[in-house]
Amino acid sequence: MTILNTSFDTPYQTAPFSKIKDDDFLPAFKKAIKDAKAEIDIISNNSESPTFENTVEALDFSGEQLDRISSIFFNLNSAETNDTIQKIAQEVSPLLSEFSNDITLNEDLFKRVKTVYENKDNLNLTTEQETLLDKKYKGFSRNGANLPEVKKIQLRDIDKKLSQLKLKFGENVLAETNAFEMHLTNEEDLSGLPGGAKEAAQQLAEAKGKEGWVITLDYPSYIPFMTYADNRELRKTLAIAAGAKAFKGNEFDNQNNVLQIAKLRHERAKLLGYKTHSHFVLEQRMAKTPETVIDFLNELLEKAKPAAIIEFKNLEAFAKELDGIETLQKWDGSYYSEKLKQKLYSLDDEQLKPYFKLENVIDGVFTIAERLYDLKFEEIDNIDKYHEDVLTYKVTDLNGNLVSIFYADFFPRPGKRNGAWMTVYKSQYIKNGENSRPHISNVCNFTKPTKSKPSLLTFNEVTTLFHEFGHALHGILANTTYPSLSGTSVFWDFVELPSQVLENWCYEKEALELFATHYETGEVIPMELIKKIKASAAFHEGMQTLRQISFGLLDMSWHNKNPSAITSVKAHENDAFKNTKLYPDVPENCMSTAFSHIFQGGYSSGYYSYKWAEVLDADAFEYFLEEGIFNKDVAEKFKNHVLSQGGIEDPMTLYKRFRGKAPRPEALLKRAGLIN
């Protein structure tokens, strides 16, 4: 037995990372699966009549050790992976998929759950218990429990294949990201690049034992080069490399994986009696149907496209006037957008970065959380970390009671995937009268400190930090009875509300003055810059909205119809993009082969939820603006009806309880400058 199979004898029962060896995981998983199966057997073989407590509640609290091992392992696979962990992931994923199917296809267990479900009107359940019962019943029915045996076997086979394909997809994207580097030895090639980005590129070259500078596809390296580098040919090289990830016909090619995942998802949905994968997914979303999603995206498209076309034409004219560019290409977009933004607002990231030292931004987001929700954050060093870059905090209320443990991991490294995310190492729940508090983590990829400068964030990175911290608050403030309804265990098109709403504080003078101070002089960010930040917030919002809509439509195109006739990933993608396309197509590039959100993560038929949640967040923040951005009554309502409630009720009910009415898209369209 490994340390992973024991109750952790650590401060706050945190994960004992320093004592865990990679080789511990496989035996730990096997033992935990065996133990969890034994727990399930006790529930399904119970001789007493099925009740909510001895069946549904017992089921939700089963497998706790397996859940903890899984969260530790898969979080490491995203943030600190290696060949061994990736190999174990390929071995373990089918075992977990099989175990999950063993539960959902367990006839005795399903009979017990079904008995309770069919008798629910006589049980006098709380709202949370009703939600849990509905979730558990659908967890069975949506996973084949009502199928005949032959179809159950088919379903198990599909699920096993899907779990392996999704893992392989992610591994290929990471391998392609790590495989590319642009090694520059002529300093002229870095013309236009800010000093901090040049220094970071030099340090990267040094770390690789090379002279000169190295640019990679990791965002802190890629984004500054695409935004500031004057050398158009090198921007083109970098952009094509980024867009060609897993689309080169080599060992890391994802084209077949994309086709297989889409086809298997469709087969699975049909097996369960749904028209398409989208119909299956959206049954448990606020949107409910694919038609609602398509209508929602098309309604936004109608408003955004005219603005996007005007913005694009203006950008084309600007690039032609400035540098004689005849045809604006994808590798020109960020570069000329930044130059145009500087011309219109005299504002660029290099001006702003000195005011956004990472440590100050962290303090700022903590201060905002304290003022809104009465939380205290204290950095601690008595718990284990999985990497020396990770920061660890104890979160308490004003009375000193533990609310949560919080991990923050901010810098890129080879074993870490790109992007930013919030995750959970331990869920919150209430059992035997004890409120067991959560362990929450934010993982990002921000610019590392250099020898001469601390980590200075771009404004986009500041909003990313706030975004992920909004998700973290959803986990930190969780206060539900059952683990499967806790924190971010909500409908996917609701999960982005807490994250996106917090971004709004980044644009408000009252909030910025709490943390935006110059890293050398201590000067508070000037009012003039704050005004420019607000004025530029809607800059190219039409194009940005069109881009998000295009991703949502691409996602739906893969999942809202039978994909078996699709033979070319690229041709299918071009067709999906035809109404949202602004730039000329790049034949060597394909988005789907690296669209991890929908082919590896949980966003299939769900990418629209970013825009859906923007409607919610703009409407919610309008309430804060009306009453004051630090108004305690509004914050209390948001905490009590949204952040603490997890998935205990239909999200629209929770939202209306907070806001007093249903959300309207007008607030978003107004904020984006798409209507007056």
XYZ file of C-alpha atoms in Angstrom:
676
model
C 0.000 0.000 0.000
C 1.333 3.471 -0.893
C 1.020 6.737 1.003
C -1.719 7.689 -1.479
C -3.993 5.015 -0.006
C -3.817 6.432 3.519
C -5.486 9.364 5.241
C -2.892 12.083 4.832
C -1.252 12.881 8.157
C -0.345 16.392 7.019
C -1.398 19.919 7.957
C -5.051 20.360 6.815
C -4.829 16.870 5.187
C -3.038 18.411 2.214
C -1.446 16.251 -0.488
C 2.002 14.985 0.618
C 3.665 15.758 -2.737
C 7.246 15.304 -1.499
C 6.522 11.738 -0.354
C 4.720 10.650 -3.524
C 6.772 8.831 -6.159
C 5.545 8.461 -9.742
C 5.667 4.690 -9.305
C 3.176 4.943 -6.426
C 0.315 6.003 -8.666
C -0.544 2.812 -10.552
C -0.700 0.528 -7.468
C -2.506 3.309 -5.565
C -5.143 3.586 -8.286
C -5.635 -0.179 -8.409
C -6.074 -0.419 -4.632
C -8.395 2.623 -4.483
C -10.544 1.243 -7.330
C -10.773 -2.095 -5.495
C -11.758 -0.334 -2.252
C -14.305 1.869 -4.036
C -15.822 -1.215 -5.690
C -16.188 -2.786 -2.238
C -18.025 0.356 -1.036
C -20.355 0.153 -4.052
C -21.002 -3.540 -3.357
C -22.079 -2.740 0.220
C -24.573 -0.162 -1.115
C -25.956 -2.345 -3.919
C -26.174 -5.508 -1.776
C -27.822 -3.800 1.196
C -30.689 -6.014 2.377
C -32.640 -3.020 3.686
C -35.126 -1.227 1.452
C -33.549 1.561 -0.615
C -33.687 4.989 1.013
C -32.167 8.307 0.038
C -29.588 7.946 2.857
C -28.512 4.321 2.376
C -28.349 4.549 -1.421
C -28.087 8.018 -2.996
C -26.227 9.782 -0.181
C -23.989 6.749 0.449
C -23.142 6.657 -3.258
C -22.120 10.322 -3.319
C -19.743 9.887 -0.387
C -18.216 6.655 -1.750
C -14.791 6.492 -3.413
C -13.372 9.515 -1.597
C -9.816 8.146 -1.604
C -10.014 7.369 -5.312
C -11.235 10.906 -5.991
C -8.287 12.390 -4.094
C -5.718 10.198 -5.868
C -7.296 11.069 -9.235
C -7.246 14.795 -8.519
C -3.581 14.706 -7.455
C -2.522 12.582 -10.408
C -4.413 14.352 -13.195
C -3.515 17.786 -11.846
C 0.155 16.772 -11.948
C -0.365 15.428 -15.464
C -1.449 18.956 -16.479
C 0.973 21.041 -14.404
C 4.102 18.922 -13.803
C 4.033 15.948 -16.136
C 6.783 13.678 -17.479
C 7.034 10.553 -19.637
C 6.305 8.252 -16.683
C 3.172 10.137 -15.640
C 1.934 10.249 -19.244
C 2.473 6.505 -19.589
C 0.590 5.873 -16.319
C -2.226 8.146 -17.529
C -2.644 5.949 -20.615
C -2.826 2.874 -18.373
C -5.054 4.365 -15.691
C -7.643 6.171 -17.833
C -9.216 2.956 -19.189
C -9.269 1.508 -15.621
C -11.137 4.577 -14.353
C -13.466 4.527 -17.343
C -14.160 0.846 -16.665
C -14.786 1.530 -12.965
C -17.156 4.375 -13.836
C -19.022 2.030 -16.170
C -19.065 -0.682 -13.480
C -21.064 1.748 -11.355
C -23.391 3.115 -14.015
C -24.060 -0.347 -15.464
C -24.528 -2.010 -12.036
C -28.120 -3.230 -12.299
C -28.661 -3.838 -8.577
C -27.370 -0.392 -7.722
C -29.466 1.247 -10.441
C -32.596 -0.570 -9.228
C -32.061 0.908 -5.780
C -31.498 4.428 -7.146
C -34.500 4.047 -9.473
C -36.715 2.929 -6.569
C -35.787 6.050 -4.604
C -36.194 8.230 -7.728
C -39.674 6.871 -8.498
C -40.735 7.448 -4.892
C -39.194 10.940 -4.567
C -42.510 12.787 -4.170
C -43.143 10.969 -0.886
C -39.689 11.473 0.651
C -39.870 15.085 1.833
C -36.397 15.819 0.427
C -34.596 19.165 0.639
C -33.902 21.029 -2.622
C -30.272 19.893 -2.481
C -31.301 16.266 -1.934
C -33.760 16.447 -4.847
C -30.981 17.804 -7.090
C -28.584 15.067 -5.975
C -31.188 12.352 -6.582
C -31.935 13.720 -10.065
C -28.199 13.942 -10.828
C -27.534 10.379 -9.643
C -30.479 8.928 -11.539
C -29.469 10.711 -14.742
C -25.875 9.671 -14.103
C -27.138 6.133 -14.630
C -29.718 6.673 -17.372
C -27.367 8.947 -19.384
C -24.665 6.295 -19.117
C -26.624 3.325 -20.351
C -28.318 1.873 -17.255
C -31.609 1.445 -19.143
C -29.873 -0.257 -22.108
C -30.025 -3.981 -22.889
C -26.833 -5.916 -22.090
C -25.461 -6.010 -25.638
C -25.655 -2.213 -25.906
C -24.095 -1.783 -22.477
C -21.039 -3.675 -23.710
C -20.878 -1.400 -26.787
C -21.038 1.646 -24.512
C -18.194 0.383 -22.314
C -16.061 -0.142 -25.399
C -16.777 3.384 -26.706
C -15.975 4.969 -23.337
C -12.688 3.105 -23.076
C -11.641 4.213 -26.557
C -12.684 7.821 -25.919
C -10.692 8.098 -22.692
C -7.520 6.931 -24.480
C -8.095 9.105 -27.566
C -8.629 12.259 -25.487
C -5.437 11.608 -23.534
C -3.465 10.985 -26.725
C -4.879 14.189 -28.224
C -3.559 16.223 -25.260
C -0.177 14.506 -25.249
C 0.262 15.273 -28.959
C -0.538 18.970 -28.462
C 1.950 19.208 -25.582
C 4.623 17.343 -27.574
C 4.147 19.668 -30.566
C 4.284 22.754 -28.311
C 7.534 21.560 -26.711
C 9.098 20.429 -30.006
C 9.184 23.884 -31.604
C 11.663 26.640 -30.895
C 12.821 29.613 -32.947
C 16.515 30.214 -32.242
C 17.654 33.718 -33.160
C 21.271 34.907 -33.168
C 20.860 38.282 -34.886
C 19.602 40.978 -32.503
C 17.961 42.839 -35.391
C 15.456 39.975 -35.570
C 14.150 41.098 -32.178
C 13.459 44.661 -33.306
C 10.269 45.998 -31.677
C 10.337 43.458 -28.869
C 10.147 45.027 -25.381
C 13.224 44.731 -23.136
C 11.552 42.281 -20.757
C 10.571 39.935 -23.592
C 14.092 40.093 -25.047
C 15.642 39.317 -21.695
C 13.242 36.387 -21.172
C 14.172 35.028 -24.646
C 17.866 35.353 -23.779
C 17.389 33.495 -20.475
C 15.475 30.771 -22.304
C 18.406 30.393 -24.727
C 20.859 30.256 -21.800
C 18.755 27.559 -20.096
C 19.008 25.523 -23.314
C 22.771 26.097 -23.541
C 22.500 28.323 -26.615
C 23.790 31.729 -27.662
C 21.335 34.460 -28.592
C 17.572 34.210 -28.046
C 14.932 31.473 -28.116
C 11.220 32.000 -28.827
C 8.771 29.140 -28.154
C 5.047 28.436 -28.519
C 4.480 28.936 -24.769
C 2.210 31.973 -24.436
C 4.596 34.249 -22.451
C 7.124 33.799 -25.277
C 4.712 33.586 -28.244
C 2.320 36.467 -27.475
C 4.921 39.285 -27.064
C 6.673 38.213 -30.278
C 3.427 38.159 -32.278
C 2.413 41.519 -30.784
C 5.645 43.504 -31.022
C 8.226 41.895 -33.343
C 8.773 44.041 -36.453
C 10.084 41.137 -38.557
C 6.996 39.999 -40.481
C 8.624 36.824 -41.849
C 9.527 35.639 -38.349
C 5.998 36.409 -37.109
C 4.742 34.320 -40.015
C 7.065 31.419 -39.087
C 5.891 31.518 -35.485
C 2.183 31.879 -36.323
C 2.266 28.993 -38.807
C 4.090 26.801 -36.257
C 1.433 27.597 -33.636
C -1.426 26.945 -36.061
C 0.094 23.712 -37.366
C 0.244 21.951 -33.990
C -0.719 18.273 -34.433
C -1.515 18.931 -38.141
C 1.695 17.881 -39.836
C 1.112 14.248 -40.704
C 3.815 13.208 -38.224
C 3.628 10.916 -35.167
C 1.880 13.685 -33.187
C -0.828 14.341 -35.797
C -4.342 14.641 -34.303
C -6.491 14.571 -37.457
C -7.536 10.960 -37.040
C -7.988 11.447 -33.285
C -10.390 14.348 -33.956
C -12.443 12.288 -36.425
C -12.515 9.282 -34.092
C -13.514 11.320 -31.022
C -16.331 13.072 -32.927
C -17.622 9.794 -34.397
C -17.474 7.886 -31.109
C -19.259 10.694 -29.261
C -22.024 10.597 -31.877
C -22.293 6.800 -31.665
C -22.510 7.042 -27.892
C -25.308 9.628 -28.032
C -27.305 7.546 -30.549
C -26.867 4.463 -28.379
C -28.427 6.370 -25.479
C -31.357 7.582 -27.568
C -30.185 11.117 -28.345
C -30.118 12.672 -31.808
C -26.526 13.929 -31.493
C -23.751 14.439 -28.936
C -24.906 18.076 -28.593
C -28.432 16.974 -27.685
C -26.957 14.649 -25.063
C -24.661 17.297 -23.543
C -27.057 20.235 -23.601
C -29.839 18.383 -21.799
C -27.847 19.243 -18.660
C -27.009 22.850 -19.450
C -28.823 26.148 -18.980
C -29.263 26.324 -22.767
C -31.049 22.894 -22.837
C -30.985 22.392 -26.655
C -28.596 22.811 -29.632
C -31.196 25.039 -31.296
C -30.984 27.503 -28.378
C -27.176 27.558 -28.651
C -27.147 28.070 -32.430
C -29.781 30.824 -32.145
C -27.814 32.477 -29.337
C -24.547 32.430 -31.341
C -26.258 33.630 -34.529
C -28.008 36.466 -32.675
C -24.623 37.618 -31.360
C -23.111 37.129 -34.822
C -25.757 39.429 -36.301
C -24.760 42.175 -33.828
C -20.984 41.590 -33.902
C -20.240 40.926 -37.580
C -20.958 44.427 -38.963
C -18.749 45.930 -36.225
C -16.037 43.293 -36.848
C -15.983 43.999 -40.599
C -15.598 47.746 -39.991
C -12.821 47.112 -37.420
C -11.024 44.758 -39.823
C -11.230 47.216 -42.738
C -9.853 49.973 -40.514
C -7.015 47.679 -39.446
C -6.272 46.801 -43.094
C -6.177 50.494 -44.027
C -3.938 51.267 -41.052
C -1.442 48.468 -41.919
C -1.374 49.589 -45.554
C -0.824 53.214 -44.616
C 1.870 52.360 -42.059
C 3.830 49.636 -43.867
C 2.256 49.184 -47.305
C 0.729 45.811 -46.339
C -1.508 44.772 -49.247
C -3.125 41.709 -47.637
C -3.512 41.525 -43.885
C -2.612 38.024 -42.657
C -3.179 36.247 -39.335
C 0.412 36.971 -38.266
C -0.273 40.699 -38.744
C -3.376 40.920 -36.555
C -1.874 41.308 -33.076
C 1.013 43.452 -34.337
C -1.059 46.090 -36.121
C -3.877 45.946 -33.557
C -1.365 46.875 -30.870
C 0.039 49.707 -32.996
C -3.462 51.012 -33.777
C -4.438 50.793 -30.107
C -1.344 52.813 -29.211
C -2.256 55.413 -31.838
C -5.905 55.681 -30.726
C -5.385 55.517 -26.975
C -1.636 56.145 -26.534
C -1.752 52.937 -24.517
C 0.350 49.820 -24.764
C 1.155 46.910 -22.499
C 4.697 48.121 -21.913
C 3.296 51.316 -20.392
C 1.027 49.323 -18.104
C 3.270 46.415 -17.087
C 5.331 48.348 -14.482
C 2.080 48.838 -12.533
C 1.240 45.140 -12.552
C 3.981 43.361 -10.650
C 2.695 39.829 -10.077
C 3.004 39.973 -6.280
C 1.014 43.235 -6.210
C -1.725 41.803 -8.426
C -1.983 38.745 -6.141
C -2.279 41.041 -3.120
C -4.862 43.083 -5.020
C -7.118 40.169 -5.872
C -6.854 38.967 -2.244
C -7.777 42.449 -0.959
C -10.796 42.590 -3.285
C -11.896 39.141 -2.053
C -11.481 40.333 1.532
C -13.550 43.476 0.974
C -16.289 41.620 -0.868
C -16.432 38.317 0.996
C -14.576 38.812 4.326
C -11.718 36.428 3.460
C -8.108 36.539 4.735
C -5.202 35.026 2.765
C -2.034 34.054 4.615
C 0.982 32.592 2.808
C 2.135 29.414 4.581
C 5.195 27.204 4.178
C 4.210 24.163 6.239
C 2.484 22.250 3.429
C 3.999 20.333 0.520
C 4.301 21.718 -3.022
C 4.693 19.754 -6.270
C 7.132 22.388 -7.627
C 9.206 25.131 -6.027
C 7.344 27.819 -8.040
C 4.042 27.001 -6.323
C 2.756 29.436 -3.664
C 0.606 28.102 -0.814
C -1.990 29.973 1.257
C -4.350 29.397 4.156
C -7.709 31.120 3.628
C -9.721 32.026 6.722
C -12.815 34.039 7.602
C -12.689 37.111 9.853
C -12.930 34.862 12.934
C -9.878 32.841 11.901
C -11.854 29.726 10.860
C -10.332 27.751 7.991
C -12.203 28.368 4.736
C -9.806 26.754 2.247
C -6.240 25.912 1.252
C -5.149 27.708 -1.927
C -2.282 26.775 -4.288
C -1.036 29.223 -6.951
C 1.277 28.108 -9.783
C 2.052 30.997 -12.131
C 5.026 30.264 -14.430
C 5.529 28.095 -17.544
C 7.850 25.061 -17.606
C 8.300 22.061 -19.920
C 6.015 19.663 -17.998
C 3.113 22.104 -17.866
C 0.462 22.612 -20.498
C -0.273 26.062 -21.893
C -3.154 28.224 -20.741
C -4.683 28.942 -17.363
C -7.089 26.951 -15.218
C -8.556 26.435 -11.771
C -8.616 22.979 -10.269
C -9.426 21.133 -7.048
C -7.238 18.865 -4.905
C -9.986 18.195 -2.363
C -13.700 18.978 -2.576
C -15.793 20.658 0.106
C -18.630 18.708 1.757
C -20.484 18.339 5.071
C -20.417 14.885 6.679
C -21.243 13.788 10.226
C -21.777 17.421 11.165
C -18.299 18.477 10.004
C -17.794 20.959 7.168
C -14.718 19.572 5.377
C -13.049 22.487 3.613
C -11.686 22.461 0.050
C -8.154 22.629 -1.400
C -8.213 24.822 -4.516
C -5.525 25.638 -7.085
C -4.966 28.240 -9.813
C -2.501 27.369 -12.576
C -1.328 30.000 -15.105
C 1.565 30.671 -17.482
C 2.787 34.212 -16.832
C 6.078 35.874 -17.726
C 8.780 34.746 -15.273
C 10.941 37.233 -13.378
C 14.238 37.970 -15.134
C 17.612 38.832 -13.585
C 16.772 42.528 -13.705
C 12.972 42.653 -13.429
C 10.248 40.998 -11.365
C 7.342 39.275 -13.097
C 5.425 42.158 -14.702
C 2.052 41.205 -16.134
C 0.404 42.437 -19.305
C -3.115 43.757 -18.717
C -4.429 40.620 -20.420
C -2.514 38.507 -17.887
C -4.012 40.588 -15.068
C -7.541 39.822 -16.292
C -6.548 36.137 -16.674
C -5.391 36.041 -13.045
C -8.672 37.631 -11.922
C -10.636 35.222 -14.144
C -9.043 32.108 -12.674
C -9.309 33.544 -9.170
C -13.053 33.998 -9.777
C -13.231 30.234 -10.392
C -11.125 29.727 -7.259
C -13.608 31.742 -5.158
C -16.389 29.473 -6.448
C -14.427 26.574 -4.936
C -13.108 28.375 -1.830
C -16.553 29.598 -0.716
C -18.348 26.321 -1.482
C -20.830 25.393 1.224
C -22.897 22.388 0.230
C -23.569 19.034 1.836
C -22.666 16.753 -1.055
C -19.263 16.696 -2.810
C -20.695 16.163 -6.289
C -22.736 19.392 -5.991
C -19.963 21.456 -4.435
C -18.043 24.444 -5.817
C -17.703 24.460 -9.592
C -19.843 21.295 -9.971
C -22.431 23.308 -11.885
C -23.771 23.434 -15.424
C -20.956 24.288 -17.835
C -22.696 27.387 -19.152
C -22.943 28.727 -15.588
C -19.430 27.858 -14.430
C -17.844 30.877 -16.149
C -20.036 33.443 -14.352
C -17.926 33.721 -11.148
C -14.698 33.906 -13.166
C -15.832 36.381 -15.789
C -17.633 38.679 -13.373
C -14.444 39.175 -11.331
C -12.580 40.442 -14.414
C -14.739 43.586 -14.281
C -12.904 44.860 -11.188
C -9.729 45.177 -13.314
C -11.282 48.144 -15.121
C -12.473 50.085 -12.071
C -10.480 52.945 -10.530
C -11.568 52.000 -6.995
C -10.149 48.481 -7.446
C -7.034 49.336 -9.475
C -5.858 51.838 -6.865
C -5.666 48.993 -4.343
C -2.857 47.193 -6.164
C -1.716 48.878 -9.390
C 1.427 50.613 -8.133
C 4.693 51.111 -10.035
C 7.141 48.366 -9.087
C 10.066 50.830 -8.810
C 8.539 54.075 -7.534
C 5.436 52.848 -5.703
C 3.377 55.432 -7.624
C -0.321 54.518 -7.913
C -1.453 54.018 -11.508
C -2.341 57.488 -12.905
C -6.001 58.322 -13.487
C -5.158 59.077 -17.124
C -4.060 55.436 -17.650
C -7.181 54.123 -15.904
C -9.330 56.199 -18.269
C -7.406 54.782 -21.242
C -7.829 51.206 -19.964
C -11.593 51.743 -19.743
C -11.785 53.517 -23.095
C -9.787 50.764 -24.820
C -11.791 47.924 -23.199
C -14.139 47.758 -26.194
C -11.264 48.069 -28.727
C -11.794 45.486 -31.505
C -14.610 43.953 -29.452
C -16.471 43.144 -32.674
C -13.518 41.084 -33.950
C -12.994 39.446 -30.548
C -16.681 38.518 -30.317
C -16.620 37.146 -33.867
C -13.588 35.025 -32.938
C -15.341 33.529 -29.888
C -18.504 32.898 -31.923
C -16.395 31.129 -34.581
C -14.965 28.767 -31.949
C -18.460 28.086 -30.599
C -19.803 27.340 -34.094
C -16.815 25.077 -34.858
C -17.498 23.149 -31.654
C -21.196 22.736 -32.553
C -20.300 21.716 -36.134
C -18.366 18.727 -34.780
C -21.064 17.657 -32.337
C -24.483 18.785 -33.602
C -24.779 16.373 -36.526
C -23.613 12.945 -37.628
C -19.859 13.383 -38.312
C -19.335 10.017 -40.004
C -19.287 11.586 -43.498
C -16.470 13.995 -42.540
C -13.189 12.829 -44.065
C -11.150 16.040 -44.045
C -10.736 17.881 -40.737
C -9.460 20.972 -42.539
C -12.292 21.115 -45.118
C -14.889 20.669 -42.380
C -13.296 23.431 -40.335
C -13.213 25.840 -43.300
C -16.910 25.229 -43.843
C -17.675 25.904 -40.150
C -15.699 29.177 -40.306
C -17.218 30.489 -43.562
C -19.551 33.045 -41.911
C -17.006 34.310 -39.377
C -13.820 34.439 -41.448
C -11.892 37.717 -41.707
C -8.280 36.707 -42.487
C -7.184 34.618 -45.506
C -6.935 30.901 -44.747
C -3.504 29.425 -44.002
C -3.427 25.962 -45.677
C -0.778 24.594 -43.256
C -2.907 25.486 -40.232
C -5.835 23.789 -38.527
C -7.473 24.745 -35.255
C -9.351 21.517 -34.500
C -6.197 19.415 -34.138
C -5.134 21.528 -31.133
C -8.601 22.577 -29.867
C -7.971 21.003 -26.467
C -11.013 22.633 -24.858
C -13.395 20.464 -26.864
C -11.334 17.374 -27.711
C -9.484 16.893 -24.427
C -11.242 19.088 -21.867
C -14.918 19.201 -20.964
C -16.128 21.856 -23.403
C -17.548 19.721 -26.228
C -20.853 21.386 -27.223
C -19.975 23.867 -24.507
C -17.628 26.466 -25.968
C -20.593 28.819 -26.439
C -20.751 28.988 -22.642
C -18.003 31.649 -22.553
C -20.289 34.102 -24.387
C -23.354 32.821 -22.513
C -21.604 33.512 -19.222
C -20.573 36.959 -20.494
C -24.264 37.815 -20.770
C -24.646 36.707 -17.138
C -21.492 38.484 -15.934
C -22.286 41.810 -17.654
C -25.787 41.718 -16.201
C -24.473 40.761 -12.724
C -21.777 43.440 -12.707
C -24.332 46.052 -13.746
C -25.947 45.349 -10.337
C -22.605 45.976 -8.579
C -22.131 49.198 -10.557
C -25.603 50.406 -9.589
C -24.951 49.830 -5.867
C -21.139 50.260 -5.702
C -18.445 47.739 -6.687
C -17.661 46.953 -3.032
C -21.277 47.055 -1.859
C -21.556 44.494 0.933
C -25.254 43.705 0.339
C -24.748 42.838 -3.338
C -21.559 40.879 -2.523
C -23.410 38.983 0.216
C -26.187 38.076 -2.214
C -23.656 36.892 -4.807
C -21.841 34.826 -2.181
C -25.021 33.339 -0.661
C -26.927 32.638 -3.890
C -24.120 31.884 -6.382
C -20.598 31.301 -5.014
C -21.501 29.107 -2.038
C -24.334 27.173 -3.644
C -22.494 25.047 -6.189
C -24.971 23.006 -8.206
C -27.668 22.507 -5.575
C -30.365 24.107 -7.757
C -31.051 25.078 -11.344
C -28.583 27.917 -12.036
C -31.236 30.235 -13.462
C -33.112 29.968 -10.146
C -29.921 30.836 -8.240
C -29.153 33.729 -10.582
C -32.631 35.221 -10.289
C -32.420 34.932 -6.511
C -29.229 36.997 -6.606
C -30.301 39.515 -9.260
C -34.040 39.635 -8.691
C -34.675 39.034 -12.407
C -33.487 37.061 -15.441
C -30.309 38.237 -17.247
C -30.597 40.269 -20.463
C -27.960 40.489 -23.248
C -28.222 44.288 -23.468
C -25.659 44.846 -20.689
C -23.067 42.775 -22.607
C -23.769 44.392 -25.974
C -23.545 47.841 -24.366
C -20.260 47.005 -22.598
C -18.829 45.694 -25.867
C -19.811 48.890 -27.670
C -22.006 46.901 -30.075
C -25.129 48.886 -29.127
C -25.486 52.338 -27.573
